[in-house]
Coordinates of C-alpha atoms in Angstrom, one line a residue:
M6 CA 0.1 0.0 0.0
K7 CA 2.8 2.4 0.9
T8 CA 4.1 2.0 -2.8
F9 CA 0.9 3.8 -4.1
F10 CA 1.6 6.9 -1.9
Q11 CA 5.4 7.4 -2.1
F12 CA 6.4 10.7 -3.6
H13 CA 9.5 9.1 -5.0
S14 CA 7.4 6.4 -6.8
K15 CA 8.9 3.1 -7.7
L16 CA 6.1 2.3 -10.1
D17 CA 6.6 2.3 -13.8
P18 CA 6.7 5.8 -15.5
F19 CA 3.3 7.1 -16.8
R20 CA 2.9 6.3 -20.5
L21 CA 0.9 8.5 -22.8
F22 CA -2.2 6.8 -24.2
S23 CA -1.4 3.5 -22.4
G24 CA -4.3 1.2 -21.7
E25 CA -4.9 2.8 -18.2
H26 CA -4.7 6.3 -19.6
L27 CA -7.2 5.6 -22.4
L28 CA -9.5 3.9 -20.0
T29 CA -9.3 7.0 -17.7
I30 CA -10.1 9.3 -20.5
G31 CA -13.0 7.0 -21.5
I32 CA -14.5 7.1 -18.1
I33 CA -14.5 10.9 -18.1
L34 CA -16.0 11.0 -21.5
V35 CA -18.8 8.6 -20.5
L36 CA -19.5 10.7 -17.5
G37 CA -19.9 13.8 -19.7
V38 CA -22.2 11.9 -22.0
F39 CA -24.4 10.8 -19.0
L40 CA -24.9 14.4 -18.1
F41 CA -26.6 15.0 -21.4
V42 CA -28.4 11.7 -21.5
F43 CA -29.9 12.3 -18.0
R44 CA -30.2 16.0 -18.4
K45 CA -33.8 16.2 -17.5
Q46 CA -33.4 14.4 -14.2
I47 CA -30.3 16.6 -13.4
Q48 CA -32.2 19.8 -14.0
E49 CA -34.7 19.0 -11.2
Q50 CA -33.9 21.6 -8.5
G51 CA -33.2 19.1 -5.7
K52 CA -31.0 16.9 -7.8
K53 CA -29.3 19.9 -9.4
R54 CA -28.3 21.3 -5.9
L55 CA -27.2 17.9 -4.7
F56 CA -25.0 17.3 -7.7
R57 CA -23.5 20.8 -7.5
F58 CA -22.5 20.5 -3.9
S59 CA -21.4 16.9 -4.1
L60 CA -19.0 17.7 -7.0
A61 CA -17.7 20.7 -5.3
F62 CA -17.0 18.6 -2.2
L63 CA -15.3 15.9 -4.3
L64 CA -13.0 18.6 -5.9
L65 CA -12.2 20.3 -2.5
A66 CA -11.4 16.9 -0.9
S67 CA -9.2 16.0 -3.9
E68 CA -7.3 19.3 -3.6
A69 CA -6.9 19.1 0.1
F70 CA -5.7 15.5 0.1
Y71 CA -3.2 16.3 -2.5
H72 CA -1.6 19.2 -0.4
L73 CA -1.7 17.0 2.7
W74 CA 0.0 14.3 0.9
L75 CA 2.8 16.6 -0.3
V76 CA 3.2 17.9 3.2
Y77 CA 3.3 14.3 4.6
E78 CA 6.0 13.3 2.1
N79 CA 8.0 16.5 2.7
A80 CA 7.5 17.5 -0.8
W81 CA 5.5 20.7 -0.5
S82 CA 7.3 23.6 -2.0
L83 CA 6.6 27.2 -3.0
K84 CA 8.4 26.4 -6.2
T85 CA 6.1 23.5 -7.3
A86 CA 3.1 23.1 -5.1
L87 CA 1.2 26.4 -5.5
P88 CA -2.1 25.9 -7.5
L89 CA -0.8 28.4 -10.2
Q90 CA -0.9 26.1 -13.2
L91 CA -4.0 27.1 -15.1
S92 CA -5.5 23.6 -14.8
D93 CA -4.8 23.6 -11.1
L94 CA -6.3 27.0 -10.6
A95 CA -9.4 25.8 -12.7
V96 CA -9.9 23.3 -9.8
I97 CA -10.3 26.0 -7.3
L98 CA -12.4 28.2 -9.5
A99 CA -14.7 25.2 -10.4
I100 CA -15.4 24.7 -6.6
V101 CA -16.3 28.4 -6.4
M102 CA -18.5 28.3 -9.4
L103 CA -20.3 25.2 -8.2
L104 CA -20.9 26.6 -4.8
T105 CA -22.0 30.1 -6.0
N106 CA -23.7 29.1 -9.2
S107 CA -21.8 32.0 -10.8
F108 CA -22.6 32.7 -14.5
R109 CA -19.7 35.1 -14.7
L110 CA -17.2 32.7 -13.5
F111 CA -18.7 30.1 -15.9
Q112 CA -17.9 32.4 -18.8
F113 CA -14.2 32.1 -17.9
M114 CA -14.2 28.4 -16.9
Y115 CA -15.9 27.4 -20.1
F116 CA -12.8 28.6 -22.1
A117 CA -9.8 28.7 -19.7
G118 CA -10.9 25.9 -17.3
L119 CA -12.4 23.5 -19.7
G120 CA -9.6 24.0 -22.3
S121 CA -6.7 23.6 -19.7
S122 CA -8.3 20.7 -18.0
I123 CA -8.8 18.7 -21.2
Q124 CA -5.2 19.4 -22.2
A125 CA -4.0 18.3 -18.8
I126 CA -6.1 15.0 -19.2
V127 CA -4.9 14.3 -22.7
T128 CA -1.1 15.1 -22.2
P129 CA -0.5 15.0 -18.4
D130 CA 2.9 15.6 -16.8
L131 CA 2.8 12.8 -14.2
G132 CA 6.4 11.5 -14.4
R133 CA 6.5 8.2 -12.5
F134 CA 3.0 8.5 -11.0
S135 CA 1.3 5.8 -13.0
F136 CA -1.9 3.9 -12.2
P137 CA -2.8 3.1 -9.4
H138 CA -0.6 5.7 -7.6
F139 CA -2.5 8.1 -5.4
R140 CA -1.3 11.1 -7.5
Y141 CA -2.5 9.5 -10.7
I142 CA -6.0 9.0 -9.2
E143 CA -6.2 12.4 -7.6
F144 CA -5.0 14.1 -10.9
F145 CA -7.7 12.7 -13.0
V146 CA -10.4 13.1 -10.4
S147 CA -9.6 16.8 -10.1
H148 CA -9.1 17.7 -13.7
G149 CA -11.9 15.4 -14.8
G150 CA -14.1 16.9 -12.2
V151 CA -13.5 20.4 -13.7
V152 CA -14.6 19.1 -17.2
I153 CA -17.8 17.6 -15.6
A154 CA -18.4 20.8 -13.7
C155 CA -18.3 23.0 -16.7
L156 CA -20.6 20.6 -18.7
F157 CA -22.9 20.4 -15.7
M158 CA -23.3 24.2 -15.8
V159 CA -24.3 23.9 -19.4
V160 CA -26.7 21.1 -19.0
A161 CA -28.3 21.7 -15.6
C162 CA -28.1 25.5 -15.3
K163 CA -28.4 26.2 -19.1
Y164 CA -25.5 28.6 -19.1
R165 CA -24.0 29.5 -22.5
P166 CA -20.7 31.1 -23.4
T167 CA -20.6 34.2 -25.4
I168 CA -18.1 35.5 -27.9
P169 CA -17.2 38.6 -25.8
S170 CA -16.4 36.4 -22.9
M171 CA -14.0 34.4 -25.0
W172 CA -12.0 37.6 -25.7
V173 CA -12.2 38.6 -22.0
T174 CA -10.9 35.2 -21.1
V175 CA -8.0 35.5 -23.6
L176 CA -7.1 39.0 -21.9
I177 CA -7.3 37.7 -18.3
V178 CA -5.3 34.6 -19.1
N179 CA -2.5 36.6 -20.8
L180 CA -2.4 39.1 -17.8
Y181 CA -2.4 36.2 -15.4
A182 CA 0.6 34.7 -17.4
A183 CA 2.5 37.9 -17.2
G184 CA 2.0 38.0 -13.4
V185 CA 3.0 34.3 -13.1
F186 CA 6.2 35.1 -15.1
F187 CA 7.5 37.6 -12.6
L188 CA 6.5 35.3 -9.7
N189 CA 8.5 32.6 -11.4
K190 CA 11.5 34.8 -11.6
W191 CA 11.2 35.6 -7.9
L192 CA 10.7 32.0 -6.8
G193 CA 12.9 30.3 -9.4
A194 CA 9.8 28.3 -10.4
N195 CA 8.2 27.2 -13.6
Y196 CA 4.5 27.7 -13.2
L197 CA 2.6 27.7 -16.5
Y198 CA 5.8 26.2 -18.0
I199 CA 6.8 29.7 -19.0
M200 CA 10.4 29.3 -18.1
K201 CA 11.1 25.9 -19.8
K202 CA 9.1 23.1 -21.3
P203 CA 7.6 20.3 -19.1
R204 CA 8.9 16.7 -19.2
S205 CA 6.0 15.9 -21.5
A206 CA 6.6 18.8 -23.9
L207 CA 7.2 16.3 -26.8
Q208 CA 3.8 14.9 -26.1
C209 CA 2.2 18.3 -26.1
T210 CA 4.0 19.1 -29.4
L211 CA 2.3 16.2 -31.2
L212 CA -1.0 18.1 -30.7
S213 CA 0.2 21.6 -30.9
R214 CA 0.0 22.1 -34.7
H215 CA -3.5 20.9 -35.0
Q216 CA -4.5 22.9 -31.9
K217 CA -3.1 26.1 -33.2
K218 CA -5.0 25.8 -36.4
S219 CA -8.3 24.6 -35.0
T220 CA -8.8 26.2 -31.6
N221 CA -10.5 29.4 -32.7
R222 CA -12.7 27.5 -35.2
V223 CA -13.8 25.0 -32.6
L224 CA -14.5 27.7 -30.1
F225 CA -16.6 29.7 -32.5
C226 CA -18.6 26.5 -33.5
I227 CA -19.3 25.6 -29.8
I228 CA -20.6 29.1 -29.1
K229 CA -22.7 29.1 -32.3
K230 CA -24.2 25.7 -31.4
H231 CA -25.2 26.9 -27.9
N232 CA -26.7 30.1 -29.0

């Protein structure tokens, strides 16, 4: 059991698109589909409230246990453990969005939170934390939870993104990145991978060309579909 919680894991390294990885992506995808299939039941006021608070609690517990684990393993550091990666920040914002039912926060999360979480799920930087390590499970629970949270707001609350909110999100993310850059310089850190590429940079590069060409087109189509 201790092997599954060691910070210096002795498990095999995480492999991109391994059977475990594909199965995990599949589970998150199926959960997302279920939201749409059972949307009428979820839209009932009592069930909607229960789902919102249950998912918020799950994300909060996942984030709390992650930091407690780092502290227990003497691995918590200002240089690596602050929730400043966009996908990590999205977990905290998703909790707030679910608890407050905030439409404004949804506008930001639909683009920045959903996009960063999907990228984290598809090309995670997990090193030696392969399944069934605690970090592997916590990582996909939290980032998958963000995806489900955003889809839930679309399905249950009938929130819809807007084109102006997309550009506001782009502005906020760029201003945030500028602030994180100076924080990185001060801490000697690499949040947002601004200072150097992550270990999985090659994996991300495999998708980058297609992403650069299609992101704006996909975002526009999604907005148009929902409006």
